[in-house]
Amino acid sequence: MSQGKHAKKGGGMPFDPKILIIAILVVLAIAAAIAAVVIVFKPQEAPAPEPAPQVEPEPEPEPEPEPEPEPEPEPEPTMWKLTFISEEETVFETEIEDNSDYIFDNSFLEIPENKEFIEWKGENDTHFIVGQAVTVTSDMTFEALWNDLKPIYTGPRNPLTGEPVSEDISTQKPYAVMLNNIRVATPQAGLRGADILIETQVEGSYTRFMALYTDIHSVDVIGSVRSSRPYYVDIARGYEAFYIHAGGSDDAYKLLRSGVVDSMDGVNGDAMCYYRDSWRRQNMGYEHSLMLDTTLIPAYLEKHTKVSMTHSEGFSTGLHFSEEPLDSEKSAKNVEIKLSETKTNKLTYDEETGNYLLYQYSAALTDSTDGSRVRFENAIVLYTAINGIKGDTLGHITVKTTGSGNGYIIRDGVYLPIEWSRESTAVPFSFKYADGTDVTLGIGKTYIAIIPTANGKVTFE
């Protein structure tokens, strides 16, 4: 047996490991208990006292700012006096600071009647316009400069020239006189009294004048008088003119017999107002010597009571006039007008008088009555169809005077393109600018050249 063997060998109590383990556990338990007692009974240290709150020091008062020094008063600006004078009277005064700009104005001005303000005149002959500035460095005086304007005329005017007349003649018919214009028959008499002078071709590339007069008694003699052509009759009809001629083509007589105008014929009619000038007959030829004595026209009209010298109601020449110059930069100081293959006229602008002199056959157009040059404020050129009549052995032509076409208005040394139109032979020509507004003529006489569209030509310088 195992137990006996151990007893015999040790000779004492047998060793049990369990007992040793229990003993160790007991010792450990006792040690733990002692430790716990020590911990319980160990006097606890008093907690460290909380630090006393720090008291922030009172902020030191900021030092009072030193008072700013009183600003030195700005010096008073230097002021200059501006004085404005008109017609020797002070009309405005103002002050302006030294070295400042003054912009000229005239709003304080009363515009005198019939005057136009030009500019301000300063010292040392300086000149300033409205809106211009001047730097002021001293007292200054300025004087208003004026243009004298013509009084606005509101009375009656000549319907063919726009010139003032003593009484209303707007209802009175004008006179239309056919005038010879070949070289041998020049100079003509009575041209200086014509208000409108119209020139176009007749047969043989020659030209003929038709002169319109509102006051035919401004001259005593007109001539030499020549024969009629139908297109001249058509133009005279448009102005409701009393038509004066000496003979005519078959077509012209046919038109005259229809009564479209009242007329006086020095060849096949009552020639009481006509006579043959002996000098012209001898030096120019018989056919260039027939003259019109205007002093006998009143007696003719008294005799021929069916002739009316009063316009139809509502009649207008269709002409418009203005004293303002033509607004154009197209120069027309010298103008050449080719009317036919054998006839070219020249117009020369006279800067001093503001009108044109007409030259033909290398000579100035003059009035044989007194040798005076014939002058025109306006010249109008009209392009139209001019053609020969087929089968006409005398070389008669047609000139279209109705419808429309192009042309030029020439005045004041310049020109502008225009358009002409005419609805029928019963009304005058109408002239319009390219924008459709009415052409305005200068106050005074007008020369009208009707030239062929095919080979007519105008040259401007």
Short mmCIF file of C-alpha atoms in Angstrom, two decimals:
data_model
loop_
_atom_site.label_atom_id
_atom_site.label_comp_id
_atom_site.label_asym_id
_atom_site.label_seq_id
_atom_site.Cartn_x
_atom_site.Cartn_y
_atom_site.Cartn_z
CA MET A 1 0.00 0.00 0.00
CA SER A 2 1.15 3.29 -0.88
CA GLN A 3 0.32 4.96 2.43
CA GLY A 4 2.29 2.52 4.40
CA LYS A 5 5.31 2.92 2.31
CA HIS A 6 5.35 6.73 2.90
CA ALA A 7 4.92 6.34 6.64
CA LYS A 8 7.72 4.10 6.98
CA LYS A 9 10.06 6.21 4.98
CA GLY A 10 9.35 9.70 6.66
CA GLY A 11 8.95 8.62 10.11
CA GLY A 12 6.42 11.50 10.93
CA MET A 13 3.26 13.21 9.74
CA PRO A 14 2.77 13.02 6.07
CA PHE A 15 3.07 16.43 3.95
CA ASP A 16 -0.14 17.71 2.33
CA PRO A 17 0.35 20.44 -0.39
CA LYS A 18 -3.18 21.69 0.01
CA ILE A 19 -2.43 22.80 3.48
CA LEU A 20 0.45 24.92 2.23
CA ILE A 21 -1.70 26.65 -0.28
CA ILE A 22 -4.36 27.41 2.26
CA ALA A 23 -1.78 28.83 4.57
CA ILE A 24 -0.41 31.09 1.94
CA LEU A 25 -3.90 32.37 1.13
CA VAL A 26 -4.54 33.05 4.80
CA VAL A 27 -1.35 35.03 5.13
CA LEU A 28 -2.25 37.06 2.09
CA ALA A 29 -5.73 37.77 3.38
CA ILE A 30 -4.38 38.95 6.70
CA ALA A 31 -1.92 41.22 4.95
CA ALA A 32 -4.66 42.69 2.88
CA ALA A 33 -6.80 43.33 5.89
CA ILE A 34 -3.99 45.05 7.69
CA ALA A 35 -3.38 47.22 4.64
CA ALA A 36 -7.00 48.20 4.48
CA VAL A 37 -6.99 49.17 8.14
CA VAL A 38 -3.92 51.26 7.61
CA ILE A 39 -5.52 53.01 4.69
CA VAL A 40 -8.75 53.68 6.59
CA PHE A 41 -7.03 55.04 9.58
CA LYS A 42 -4.36 56.96 7.78
CA PRO A 43 -4.93 60.64 8.38
CA GLN A 44 -6.01 62.38 5.06
CA GLU A 45 -4.14 65.42 3.92
CA ALA A 46 -6.15 68.60 3.82
CA PRO A 47 -6.90 69.73 0.22
CA ALA A 48 -4.75 72.49 -0.99
CA PRO A 49 -6.46 75.77 -0.57
CA GLU A 50 -7.82 77.34 -3.78
CA PRO A 51 -5.78 80.27 -4.88
CA ALA A 52 -7.31 83.59 -4.05
CA PRO A 53 -8.78 85.32 -7.12
CA GLN A 54 -6.44 87.85 -8.54
CA VAL A 55 -7.76 91.39 -8.42
CA GLU A 56 -7.10 93.19 -11.66
CA PRO A 57 -5.57 96.53 -11.14
CA GLU A 58 -7.66 99.55 -11.87
CA PRO A 59 -6.81 100.81 -15.43
CA GLU A 60 -4.85 103.92 -15.42
CA PRO A 61 -6.89 106.80 -16.82
CA GLU A 62 -5.92 107.74 -20.36
CA PRO A 63 -4.31 111.08 -20.60
CA GLU A 64 -6.56 113.86 -21.85
CA PRO A 65 -5.82 114.53 -25.58
CA GLU A 66 -4.11 117.75 -26.17
CA PRO A 67 -6.48 120.21 -27.84
CA GLU A 68 -5.89 120.64 -31.58
CA PRO A 69 -4.62 124.01 -32.54
CA GLU A 70 -7.18 126.35 -33.99
CA PRO A 71 -6.91 126.27 -37.86
CA GLU A 72 -5.60 129.40 -39.36
CA PRO A 73 -8.38 131.19 -41.29
CA GLU A 74 -8.10 130.76 -45.07
CA PRO A 75 -7.35 133.97 -46.87
CA GLU A 76 -10.26 135.54 -48.72
CA PRO A 77 -10.07 134.61 -52.45
CA THR A 78 -9.28 137.36 -54.87
CA MET A 79 -12.40 138.21 -56.84
CA TRP A 80 -12.53 139.98 -60.18
CA LYS A 81 -15.41 141.97 -61.63
CA LEU A 82 -16.80 141.20 -65.08
CA THR A 83 -18.86 143.90 -66.75
CA PHE A 84 -20.98 143.37 -69.88
CA ILE A 85 -22.03 146.31 -72.03
CA SER A 86 -24.52 146.48 -74.89
CA GLU A 87 -25.06 149.62 -76.92
CA GLU A 88 -23.11 151.71 -74.38
CA GLU A 89 -25.16 150.50 -71.40
CA THR A 90 -24.13 148.04 -68.68
CA VAL A 91 -26.47 145.07 -68.93
CA PHE A 92 -24.83 142.62 -66.51
CA GLU A 93 -22.14 142.46 -63.81
CA THR A 94 -20.74 139.51 -61.92
CA GLU A 95 -17.72 138.54 -59.81
CA ILE A 96 -15.51 135.52 -60.38
CA GLU A 97 -12.62 134.07 -58.40
CA ASP A 98 -9.07 134.69 -59.54
CA ASN A 99 -7.73 132.27 -62.14
CA SER A 100 -11.18 130.74 -62.72
CA ASP A 101 -12.74 130.19 -66.11
CA TYR A 102 -15.79 132.15 -67.21
CA ILE A 103 -17.92 130.62 -69.95
CA PHE A 104 -19.54 133.26 -72.10
CA ASP A 105 -23.29 133.49 -72.19
CA ASN A 106 -25.81 135.95 -73.53
CA SER A 107 -28.95 134.73 -71.79
CA PHE A 108 -29.13 138.00 -69.85
CA LEU A 109 -29.20 140.04 -73.07
CA GLU A 110 -32.30 141.62 -74.46
CA ILE A 111 -32.07 141.30 -78.23
CA PRO A 112 -32.76 144.70 -79.81
CA GLU A 113 -35.26 144.80 -82.62
CA ASN A 114 -33.79 144.09 -86.03
CA LYS A 115 -30.44 143.01 -84.57
CA GLU A 116 -28.58 139.72 -84.38
CA PHE A 117 -25.97 138.96 -81.67
CA ILE A 118 -22.50 138.15 -83.05
CA GLU A 119 -20.01 137.87 -80.16
CA TRP A 120 -18.47 139.57 -77.12
CA LYS A 121 -15.55 141.93 -77.68
CA GLY A 122 -12.96 142.17 -74.89
CA GLU A 123 -9.87 144.24 -74.28
CA ASN A 124 -6.99 144.23 -76.76
CA ASP A 125 -9.48 143.42 -79.53
CA THR A 126 -10.18 139.92 -78.23
CA HIS A 127 -13.41 138.25 -79.32
CA PHE A 128 -15.46 135.53 -77.65
CA ILE A 129 -18.48 133.57 -78.83
CA VAL A 130 -21.15 132.04 -76.64
CA GLY A 131 -19.85 128.85 -75.02
CA GLN A 132 -16.19 129.92 -75.19
CA ALA A 133 -14.19 130.19 -71.92
CA VAL A 134 -11.71 132.79 -70.67
CA THR A 135 -9.42 132.56 -67.63
CA VAL A 136 -10.05 135.59 -65.43
CA THR A 137 -7.01 137.25 -63.80
CA SER A 138 -8.23 140.84 -63.59
CA ASP A 139 -11.30 143.00 -63.91
CA MET A 140 -12.65 142.67 -67.42
CA THR A 141 -15.19 144.46 -69.59
CA PHE A 142 -16.92 143.00 -72.64
CA GLU A 143 -19.03 144.68 -75.29
CA ALA A 144 -21.80 142.97 -77.26
CA LEU A 145 -21.40 143.15 -81.02
CA TRP A 146 -24.49 143.06 -83.24
CA ASN A 147 -25.48 142.62 -86.85
CA ASP A 148 -28.10 145.00 -88.12
CA LEU A 149 -30.95 143.01 -89.61
CA LYS A 150 -33.23 144.24 -92.30
CA PRO A 151 -36.74 144.87 -91.06
CA ILE A 152 -38.99 141.94 -91.81
CA TYR A 153 -41.07 142.91 -94.80
CA THR A 154 -44.69 141.77 -94.70
CA GLY A 155 -46.09 143.76 -97.61
CA PRO A 156 -46.92 142.65 -101.15
CA ARG A 157 -44.26 141.08 -103.37
CA ASN A 158 -43.67 140.50 -107.05
CA PRO A 159 -44.80 136.88 -107.58
CA LEU A 160 -42.04 136.24 -110.16
CA THR A 161 -39.10 137.75 -108.22
CA GLY A 162 -40.14 137.93 -104.57
CA GLU A 163 -39.22 141.63 -104.55
CA PRO A 164 -41.35 144.08 -102.53
CA VAL A 165 -43.86 146.08 -104.55
CA SER A 166 -46.02 149.04 -103.65
CA GLU A 167 -49.34 147.26 -104.22
CA ASP A 168 -50.62 143.72 -104.47
CA ILE A 169 -50.16 142.41 -108.02
CA SER A 170 -50.55 138.72 -107.23
CA THR A 171 -53.78 138.51 -109.22
CA GLN A 172 -52.38 140.25 -112.31
CA LYS A 173 -51.27 138.11 -115.23
CA PRO A 174 -47.72 138.60 -116.46
CA TYR A 175 -46.64 139.21 -120.05
CA ALA A 176 -44.62 136.65 -122.04
CA VAL A 177 -42.69 138.10 -124.98
CA MET A 178 -40.90 136.00 -127.64
CA LEU A 179 -37.45 137.45 -128.38
CA ASN A 180 -34.97 136.84 -131.13
CA ASN A 181 -31.65 135.43 -129.91
CA ILE A 182 -29.44 134.70 -132.88
CA ARG A 183 -26.08 136.47 -132.86
CA VAL A 184 -26.95 139.05 -135.50
CA ALA A 185 -30.02 140.19 -133.56
CA THR A 186 -28.13 140.96 -130.33
CA PRO A 187 -28.17 142.95 -128.17
CA GLN A 188 -31.88 142.92 -127.54
CA ALA A 189 -33.93 145.77 -126.08
CA GLY A 190 -35.91 145.60 -122.86
CA LEU A 191 -34.21 142.58 -121.27
CA ARG A 192 -33.41 144.51 -118.10
CA GLY A 193 -37.11 144.67 -117.26
CA ALA A 194 -37.76 140.93 -117.52
CA ASP A 195 -38.38 139.05 -114.28
CA ILE A 196 -37.74 135.59 -115.76
CA LEU A 197 -35.83 134.85 -118.96
CA ILE A 198 -36.38 131.40 -120.47
CA GLU A 199 -34.11 130.00 -123.19
CA THR A 200 -34.30 126.79 -125.19
CA GLN A 201 -33.75 125.52 -128.71
CA VAL A 202 -35.60 126.21 -131.90
CA GLU A 203 -34.80 124.71 -135.32
CA GLY A 204 -31.25 124.74 -136.58
CA SER A 205 -29.76 124.45 -133.05
CA TYR A 206 -30.47 128.15 -132.52
CA THR A 207 -32.13 129.33 -129.33
CA ARG A 208 -34.87 131.79 -128.54
CA PHE A 209 -35.81 133.76 -125.43
CA MET A 210 -39.20 134.09 -123.83
CA ALA A 211 -39.18 136.95 -121.32
CA LEU A 212 -41.76 137.16 -118.51
CA TYR A 213 -42.69 140.59 -117.16
CA THR A 214 -44.96 141.45 -114.26
CA ASP A 215 -44.54 145.13 -115.09
CA ILE A 216 -44.01 145.37 -118.82
CA HIS A 217 -44.15 149.17 -118.53
CA SER A 218 -40.81 149.19 -116.68
CA VAL A 219 -39.34 149.41 -120.19
CA ASP A 220 -40.71 151.27 -123.20
CA VAL A 221 -39.36 149.06 -126.00
CA ILE A 222 -38.84 145.30 -126.24
CA GLY A 223 -37.39 143.43 -129.19
CA SER A 224 -36.77 142.25 -131.61
CA VAL A 225 -39.94 140.15 -131.30
CA ARG A 226 -39.96 136.77 -132.99
CA SER A 227 -42.31 133.92 -133.80
CA SER A 228 -43.97 131.40 -131.56
CA ARG A 229 -43.32 127.71 -130.97
CA PRO A 230 -45.82 125.37 -129.29
CA TYR A 231 -43.62 124.54 -126.29
CA TYR A 232 -43.20 128.24 -125.54
CA VAL A 233 -46.97 128.61 -125.67
CA ASP A 234 -47.24 125.69 -123.22
CA ILE A 235 -44.86 127.38 -120.77
CA ALA A 236 -46.65 130.73 -121.07
CA ARG A 237 -49.94 128.97 -120.41
CA GLY A 238 -48.60 127.56 -117.13
CA TYR A 239 -48.02 131.11 -115.89
CA GLU A 240 -51.34 132.33 -117.34
CA ALA A 241 -49.35 134.94 -119.23
CA PHE A 242 -50.52 137.29 -121.95
CA TYR A 243 -48.48 135.92 -124.86
CA ILE A 244 -46.82 138.41 -127.25
CA HIS A 245 -45.23 137.13 -130.49
CA ALA A 246 -44.78 137.82 -134.18
CA GLY A 247 -45.90 134.86 -136.28
CA GLY A 248 -45.36 131.21 -135.43
CA SER A 249 -45.09 127.64 -136.62
CA ASP A 250 -48.22 125.77 -137.77
CA ASP A 251 -48.33 123.81 -134.52
CA ALA A 252 -47.99 127.00 -132.50
CA TYR A 253 -50.85 128.68 -134.34
CA LYS A 254 -53.02 125.62 -133.90
CA LEU A 255 -52.45 125.83 -130.16
CA LEU A 256 -53.04 129.57 -130.04
CA ARG A 257 -56.30 129.28 -131.97
CA SER A 258 -57.52 126.83 -129.32
CA GLY A 259 -57.52 129.71 -126.85
CA VAL A 260 -55.19 128.24 -124.24
CA VAL A 261 -53.72 131.74 -123.77
CA ASP A 262 -54.64 135.27 -124.67
CA SER A 263 -52.13 136.52 -127.22
CA MET A 264 -51.07 139.43 -129.40
CA ASP A 265 -49.56 138.68 -132.83
CA GLY A 266 -47.44 141.26 -134.63
CA VAL A 267 -47.63 139.44 -138.01
CA ASN A 268 -51.09 137.94 -138.38
CA GLY A 269 -53.01 140.03 -135.90
CA ASP A 270 -53.61 143.54 -134.67
CA ALA A 271 -50.09 144.98 -134.82
CA MET A 272 -50.93 148.34 -133.28
CA CYS A 273 -48.21 147.89 -130.63
CA TYR A 274 -45.44 146.92 -133.07
CA TYR A 275 -43.08 148.86 -135.33
CA ARG A 276 -40.00 148.27 -137.43
CA ASP A 277 -36.77 149.76 -136.10
CA SER A 278 -35.01 151.38 -139.03
CA TRP A 279 -31.48 150.92 -137.69
CA ARG A 280 -32.03 147.24 -136.96
CA ARG A 281 -33.71 146.77 -140.31
CA GLN A 282 -30.73 148.23 -142.07
CA ASN A 283 -27.98 146.59 -139.97
CA MET A 284 -29.55 143.34 -138.77
CA GLY A 285 -32.15 142.53 -141.38
CA TYR A 286 -35.88 142.95 -141.80
CA GLU A 287 -36.82 139.84 -139.84
CA HIS A 288 -34.82 141.10 -136.85
CA SER A 289 -36.30 144.58 -136.69
CA LEU A 290 -39.82 144.15 -135.27
CA MET A 291 -40.10 145.95 -131.92
CA LEU A 292 -42.81 146.19 -129.27
CA ASP A 293 -43.90 149.61 -127.99
CA THR A 294 -45.12 148.84 -124.46
CA THR A 295 -46.69 152.27 -124.04
CA LEU A 296 -49.41 151.22 -126.50
CA ILE A 297 -50.42 148.04 -124.69
CA PRO A 298 -53.06 149.72 -122.45
CA ALA A 299 -54.81 151.00 -125.58
CA TYR A 300 -54.66 147.53 -127.11
CA LEU A 301 -56.26 145.99 -124.02
CA GLU A 302 -58.99 148.63 -124.02
CA LYS A 303 -59.71 147.76 -127.64
CA HIS A 304 -59.65 143.98 -127.12
CA THR A 305 -61.99 143.70 -124.18
CA LYS A 306 -62.12 139.90 -124.26
CA VAL A 307 -58.54 139.73 -123.10
CA SER A 308 -58.43 139.14 -119.33
CA MET A 309 -55.38 140.26 -117.38
CA THR A 310 -56.59 138.70 -114.12
CA HIS A 311 -55.40 135.31 -112.90
CA SER A 312 -57.84 132.49 -112.34
CA GLU A 313 -58.88 132.02 -108.71
CA GLY A 314 -56.28 130.25 -106.62
CA PHE A 315 -53.49 130.61 -109.16
CA SER A 316 -49.90 130.31 -107.88
CA THR A 317 -46.59 130.61 -109.68
CA GLY A 318 -45.20 127.73 -107.62
CA LEU A 319 -42.11 129.82 -106.88
CA HIS A 320 -40.63 130.19 -103.39
CA PHE A 321 -38.16 132.86 -102.31
CA SER A 322 -35.76 133.32 -99.44
CA GLU A 323 -33.21 135.90 -98.36
CA GLU A 324 -31.11 133.14 -96.81
CA PRO A 325 -28.20 131.98 -99.02
CA LEU A 326 -28.32 128.56 -100.62
CA ASP A 327 -26.88 125.98 -98.21
CA SER A 328 -24.36 124.19 -100.38
CA GLU A 329 -20.61 123.64 -100.68
CA LYS A 330 -20.82 122.96 -104.43
CA SER A 331 -19.06 125.87 -106.10
CA ALA A 332 -20.73 127.63 -109.02
CA LYS A 333 -18.62 130.74 -109.52
CA ASN A 334 -18.33 129.99 -113.22
CA VAL A 335 -20.88 127.84 -115.04
CA GLU A 336 -21.01 126.66 -118.65
CA ILE A 337 -24.37 125.58 -120.07
CA LYS A 338 -24.46 123.73 -123.37
CA LEU A 339 -27.90 124.33 -124.88
CA SER A 340 -27.23 122.81 -128.29
CA GLU A 341 -24.41 121.67 -130.53
CA THR A 342 -23.76 125.28 -131.55
CA LYS A 343 -24.76 127.28 -128.44
CA THR A 344 -23.04 127.37 -125.05
CA ASN A 345 -23.69 130.08 -122.48
CA LYS A 346 -21.58 131.10 -119.50
CA LEU A 347 -22.64 132.39 -116.12
CA THR A 348 -20.15 134.31 -113.98
CA TYR A 349 -20.84 135.07 -110.32
CA ASP A 350 -20.22 138.64 -109.21
CA GLU A 351 -19.09 138.49 -105.56
CA GLU A 352 -19.75 142.20 -104.97
CA THR A 353 -23.35 142.25 -106.21
CA GLY A 354 -24.25 138.64 -105.36
CA ASN A 355 -25.72 137.89 -108.78
CA TYR A 356 -24.78 136.36 -112.13
CA LEU A 357 -23.79 137.86 -115.46
CA LEU A 358 -24.80 135.87 -118.54
CA TYR A 359 -22.43 135.58 -121.49
CA GLN A 360 -23.36 134.31 -124.95
CA TYR A 361 -21.56 134.54 -128.28
CA SER A 362 -18.43 135.47 -126.29
CA ALA A 363 -20.04 138.69 -125.03
CA ALA A 364 -22.00 139.79 -121.98
CA LEU A 365 -25.78 139.85 -122.31
CA THR A 366 -26.77 143.51 -122.34
CA ASP A 367 -29.82 145.68 -122.91
CA SER A 368 -29.42 147.76 -126.04
CA THR A 369 -31.64 150.48 -124.60
CA ASP A 370 -29.00 151.71 -122.16
CA GLY A 371 -26.10 149.26 -122.55
CA SER A 372 -26.62 147.87 -119.05
CA ARG A 373 -25.63 144.30 -118.29
CA VAL A 374 -28.45 141.89 -117.59
CA ARG A 375 -28.06 140.28 -114.15
CA PHE A 376 -29.76 137.33 -112.49
CA GLU A 377 -29.95 136.34 -108.85
CA ASN A 378 -30.91 132.79 -109.86
CA ALA A 379 -30.26 130.38 -112.68
CA ILE A 380 -32.18 127.14 -113.20
CA VAL A 381 -31.16 124.42 -115.62
CA LEU A 382 -33.73 121.79 -116.66
CA TYR A 383 -32.94 118.60 -118.55
CA THR A 384 -35.70 117.36 -120.85
CA ALA A 385 -36.33 115.48 -124.10
CA ILE A 386 -35.69 117.63 -127.17
CA ASN A 387 -36.20 115.90 -130.51
CA GLY A 388 -36.65 116.72 -134.17
CA ILE A 389 -40.05 116.21 -135.80
CA LYS A 390 -39.90 113.39 -138.32
CA GLY A 391 -40.72 114.58 -141.82
CA ASP A 392 -40.65 118.29 -140.88
CA THR A 393 -38.64 119.92 -143.69
CA LEU A 394 -38.21 123.15 -141.71
CA GLY A 395 -36.38 121.40 -138.89
CA HIS A 396 -38.95 122.12 -136.20
CA ILE A 397 -38.45 120.30 -132.89
CA THR A 398 -40.42 119.19 -129.87
CA VAL A 399 -39.47 120.17 -126.33
CA LYS A 400 -41.10 118.20 -123.52
CA THR A 401 -42.37 120.61 -120.85
CA THR A 402 -44.51 118.23 -118.79
CA GLY A 403 -43.66 115.17 -116.74
CA SER A 404 -40.47 115.35 -114.69
CA GLY A 405 -36.71 115.53 -114.96
CA ASN A 406 -33.50 116.58 -113.29
CA GLY A 407 -31.76 119.92 -113.16
CA TYR A 408 -29.86 122.44 -111.04
CA ILE A 409 -30.53 125.54 -108.98
CA ILE A 410 -27.64 128.00 -109.15
CA ARG A 411 -27.43 130.98 -106.81
CA ASP A 412 -25.11 132.67 -104.32
CA GLY A 413 -22.07 131.22 -106.06
CA VAL A 414 -23.10 127.61 -105.37
CA TYR A 415 -25.49 125.03 -106.79
CA LEU A 416 -27.60 122.02 -105.86
CA PRO A 417 -29.26 119.29 -107.92
CA ILE A 418 -33.04 119.57 -108.20
CA GLU A 419 -35.98 117.73 -109.69
CA TRP A 420 -38.59 119.47 -111.82
CA SER A 421 -42.13 118.29 -112.48
CA ARG A 422 -45.24 119.51 -114.21
CA GLU A 423 -48.54 117.67 -114.29
CA SER A 424 -49.90 119.50 -117.32
CA THR A 425 -49.38 122.59 -119.43
CA ALA A 426 -52.09 124.32 -117.37
CA VAL A 427 -49.77 124.70 -114.34
CA PRO A 428 -46.26 126.13 -113.83
CA PHE A 429 -43.12 124.10 -113.21
CA SER A 430 -42.55 122.72 -109.73
CA PHE A 431 -38.97 122.62 -108.41
CA LYS A 432 -37.90 120.35 -105.55
CA TYR A 433 -34.65 119.48 -103.81
CA ALA A 434 -33.62 115.83 -103.58
CA ASP A 435 -35.28 115.56 -100.14
CA GLY A 436 -38.63 116.66 -101.59
CA THR A 437 -38.69 120.17 -100.14
CA ASP A 438 -39.40 123.22 -102.32
CA VAL A 439 -36.50 124.95 -104.04
CA THR A 440 -36.03 128.48 -102.70
CA LEU A 441 -34.94 131.21 -105.08
CA GLY A 442 -33.03 134.30 -104.08
CA ILE A 443 -34.95 137.54 -104.20
CA GLY A 444 -34.57 138.79 -107.76
CA LYS A 445 -34.54 137.77 -111.40
CA THR A 446 -34.18 134.22 -112.74
CA TYR A 447 -32.66 132.75 -115.89
CA ILE A 448 -34.01 129.33 -116.95
CA ALA A 449 -32.17 127.18 -119.49
CA ILE A 450 -34.02 124.14 -120.86
CA ILE A 451 -31.45 121.79 -122.35
CA PRO A 452 -31.58 118.35 -124.02
CA THR A 453 -31.05 115.29 -121.85
CA ALA A 454 -29.22 113.63 -124.73
CA ASN A 455 -26.40 116.11 -125.29
CA GLY A 456 -26.96 119.06 -122.98
CA LYS A 457 -24.25 119.64 -120.41
CA VAL A 458 -23.51 121.83 -117.39
CA THR A 459 -19.99 122.42 -116.07
CA PHE A 460 -19.33 124.06 -112.69
CA GLU A 461 -16.24 125.76 -111.35
#
